[in-house]
Structures are given as C-alpha cells and as structure tokens.
CSV table of C-alpha atoms in Angstrom, one decimal:
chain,number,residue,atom,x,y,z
A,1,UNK,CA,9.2,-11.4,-47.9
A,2,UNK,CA,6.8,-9.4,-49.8
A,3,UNK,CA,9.1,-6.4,-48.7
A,4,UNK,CA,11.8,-8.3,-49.7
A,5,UNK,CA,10.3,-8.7,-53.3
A,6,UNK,CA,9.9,-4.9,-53.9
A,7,UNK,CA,13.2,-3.7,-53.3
A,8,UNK,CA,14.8,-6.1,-55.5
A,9,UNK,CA,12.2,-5.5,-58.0
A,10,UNK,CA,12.5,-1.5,-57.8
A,11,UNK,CA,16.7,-2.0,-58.2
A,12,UNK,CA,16.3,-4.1,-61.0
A,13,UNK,CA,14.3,-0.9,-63.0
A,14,UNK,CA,16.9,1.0,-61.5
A,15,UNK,CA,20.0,-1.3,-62.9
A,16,UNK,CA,22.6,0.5,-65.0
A,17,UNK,CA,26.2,-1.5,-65.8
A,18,UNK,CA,28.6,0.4,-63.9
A,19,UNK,CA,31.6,-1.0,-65.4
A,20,UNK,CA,31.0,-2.3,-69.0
A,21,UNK,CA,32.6,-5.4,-70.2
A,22,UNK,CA,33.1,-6.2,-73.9
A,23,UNK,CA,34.3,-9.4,-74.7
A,24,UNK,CA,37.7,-9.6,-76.5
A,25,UNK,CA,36.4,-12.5,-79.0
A,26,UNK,CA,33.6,-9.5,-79.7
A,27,UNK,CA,36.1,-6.6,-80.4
A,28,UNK,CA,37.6,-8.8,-83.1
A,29,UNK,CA,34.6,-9.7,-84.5
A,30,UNK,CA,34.0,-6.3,-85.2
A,31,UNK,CA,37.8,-5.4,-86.2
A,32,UNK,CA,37.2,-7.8,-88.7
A,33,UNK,CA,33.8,-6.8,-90.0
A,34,UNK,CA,35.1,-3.0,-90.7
A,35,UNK,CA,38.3,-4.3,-92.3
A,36,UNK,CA,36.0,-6.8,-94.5
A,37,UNK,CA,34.4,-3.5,-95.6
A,38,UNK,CA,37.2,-1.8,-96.3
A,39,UNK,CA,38.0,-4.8,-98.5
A,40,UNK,CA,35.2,-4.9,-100.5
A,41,UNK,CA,36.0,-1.7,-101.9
A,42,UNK,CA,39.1,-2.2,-102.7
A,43,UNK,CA,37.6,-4.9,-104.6
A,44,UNK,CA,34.8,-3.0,-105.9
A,45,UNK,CA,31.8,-4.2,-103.8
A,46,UNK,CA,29.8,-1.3,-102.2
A,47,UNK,CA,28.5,-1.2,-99.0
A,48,UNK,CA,25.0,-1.5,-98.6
A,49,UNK,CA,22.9,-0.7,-96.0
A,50,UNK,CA,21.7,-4.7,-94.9
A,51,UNK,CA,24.8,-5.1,-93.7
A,52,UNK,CA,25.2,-2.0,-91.3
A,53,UNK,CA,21.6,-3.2,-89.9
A,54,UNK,CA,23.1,-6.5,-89.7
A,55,UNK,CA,25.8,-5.5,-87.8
A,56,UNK,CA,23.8,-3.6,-85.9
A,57,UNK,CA,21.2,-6.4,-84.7
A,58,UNK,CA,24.5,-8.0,-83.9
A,59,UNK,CA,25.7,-5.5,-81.4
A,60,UNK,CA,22.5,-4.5,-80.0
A,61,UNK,CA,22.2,-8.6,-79.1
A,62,UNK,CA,25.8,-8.6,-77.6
A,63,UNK,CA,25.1,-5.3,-75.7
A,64,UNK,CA,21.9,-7.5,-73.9
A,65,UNK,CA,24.2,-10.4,-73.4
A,66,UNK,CA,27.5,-8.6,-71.8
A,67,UNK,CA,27.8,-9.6,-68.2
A,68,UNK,CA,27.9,-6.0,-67.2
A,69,UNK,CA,26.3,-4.4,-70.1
A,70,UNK,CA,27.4,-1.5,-72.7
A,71,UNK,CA,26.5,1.6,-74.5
A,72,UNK,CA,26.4,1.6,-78.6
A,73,UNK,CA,26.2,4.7,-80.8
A,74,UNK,CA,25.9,4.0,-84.3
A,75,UNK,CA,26.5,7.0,-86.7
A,76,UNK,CA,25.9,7.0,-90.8
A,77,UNK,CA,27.1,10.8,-92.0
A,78,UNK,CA,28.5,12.7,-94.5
A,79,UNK,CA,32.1,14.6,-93.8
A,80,UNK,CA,32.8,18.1,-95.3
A,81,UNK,CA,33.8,16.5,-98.4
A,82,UNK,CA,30.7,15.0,-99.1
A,83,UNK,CA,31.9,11.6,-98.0
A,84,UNK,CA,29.9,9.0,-96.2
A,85,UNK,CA,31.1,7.1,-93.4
A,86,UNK,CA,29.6,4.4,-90.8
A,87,UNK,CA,31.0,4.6,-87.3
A,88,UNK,CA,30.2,2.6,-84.1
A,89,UNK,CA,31.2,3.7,-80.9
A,90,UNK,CA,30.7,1.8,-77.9
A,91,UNK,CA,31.0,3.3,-74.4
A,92,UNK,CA,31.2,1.8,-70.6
A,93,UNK,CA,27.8,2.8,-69.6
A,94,UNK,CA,25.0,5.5,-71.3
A,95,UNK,CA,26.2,8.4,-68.5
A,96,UNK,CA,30.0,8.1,-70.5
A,97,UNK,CA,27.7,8.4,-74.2
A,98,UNK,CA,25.7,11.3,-72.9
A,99,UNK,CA,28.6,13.5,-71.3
A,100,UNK,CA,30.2,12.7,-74.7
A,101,UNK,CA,33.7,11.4,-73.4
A,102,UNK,CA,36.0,9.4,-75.3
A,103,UNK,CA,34.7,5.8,-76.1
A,104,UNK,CA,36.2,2.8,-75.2
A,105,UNK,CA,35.8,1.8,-78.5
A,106,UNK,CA,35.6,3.2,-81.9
A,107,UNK,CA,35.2,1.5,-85.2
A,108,UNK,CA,34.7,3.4,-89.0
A,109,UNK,CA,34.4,3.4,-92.1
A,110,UNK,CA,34.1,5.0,-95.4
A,111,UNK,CA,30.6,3.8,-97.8
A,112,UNK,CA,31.0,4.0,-101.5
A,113,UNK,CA,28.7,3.9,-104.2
C-alpha cells in the first residue's frame, strides 16, 4: 500500500495535460471579451489595464479547472508602428508554447489611449 501511495504520488508531480481541452462556452467568452474591447473604442472608452488582469485571473482560473488542462501566453507589446496590442494565446500543453508552434487559439487586440 505504502508503495502504492508513492507512485501515484510521484506521477501526480509528474502530471502534464496531454491533450488540452477548452471548453466551447469558454472560447466565446473570450470572443466576446476582445470584441467588447474593440467596441469600446469605437465608442471612445480606452482600455485599461484592470481589465486585461481581469481577464487574465479569469483564464488562469479556467486553465486550473479544464478537465485536461491548458497553456496561456499573455502578451502586452508595441508593433513597429508604435502601436499597442494585448494578445492571448492558448496552446494544448506547455511543450506546444515552448517549441513555439501554432496555438490552438489566438485572441488580440489593439489598446488606445
């Protein structure tokens, strides 16, 4: 038993989500939440920053609660025009993130202020 108790304890540490699962319901969640943002521009609300770590919090608490798990990457840069942009990626599993292969995934968009 005690035997027993280790090995499940040692592939537990060792547990990464092989195939990760994002719930539909989630992904329009977040379509919406980017084309909110988009909105409020076009309505003359700037983006502030409460929100992205809202929205942040948000994924980071659905990434724990996924059946099978995912990888976020949450970006805030400037392009080559001096624009700034917001982007979330999510990915399968953290191998897919750090090989840097095509997320599942991607959501952006532009901050004005």
């Amino acid at each position: 038993m005690k035997e027993f108790r280790t090995v499940a304890e040692a592939d537990y540490k060792n547990y990464h989500p092989i195939n990760g699962v994002v719930e539909p319901d989630f992904l329009e969640y977040l379509k919406e939440t980017f084309r909110k943002w988009q909105q409020y521009y076009r309505e003359g609300v700037t983006l502030g920053s409460r929100e992205i770590a809202m929205l942040s919090n948000v994924v980071t608490g659905a990434k724990m609660n996924a059946r099978f798990g995912f990888e976020k990457y949450a970006q805030h840069f400037m392009d080559e025009d001096g624009q700034e942009w917001f982007s979330l990626m999510i990915y399968r599993n953290r191998e897919e993130l750090e090989i840097d292969t095509e997320p599942l995934y991607c959501f952006a968009t532009k901050i004005y202020k």
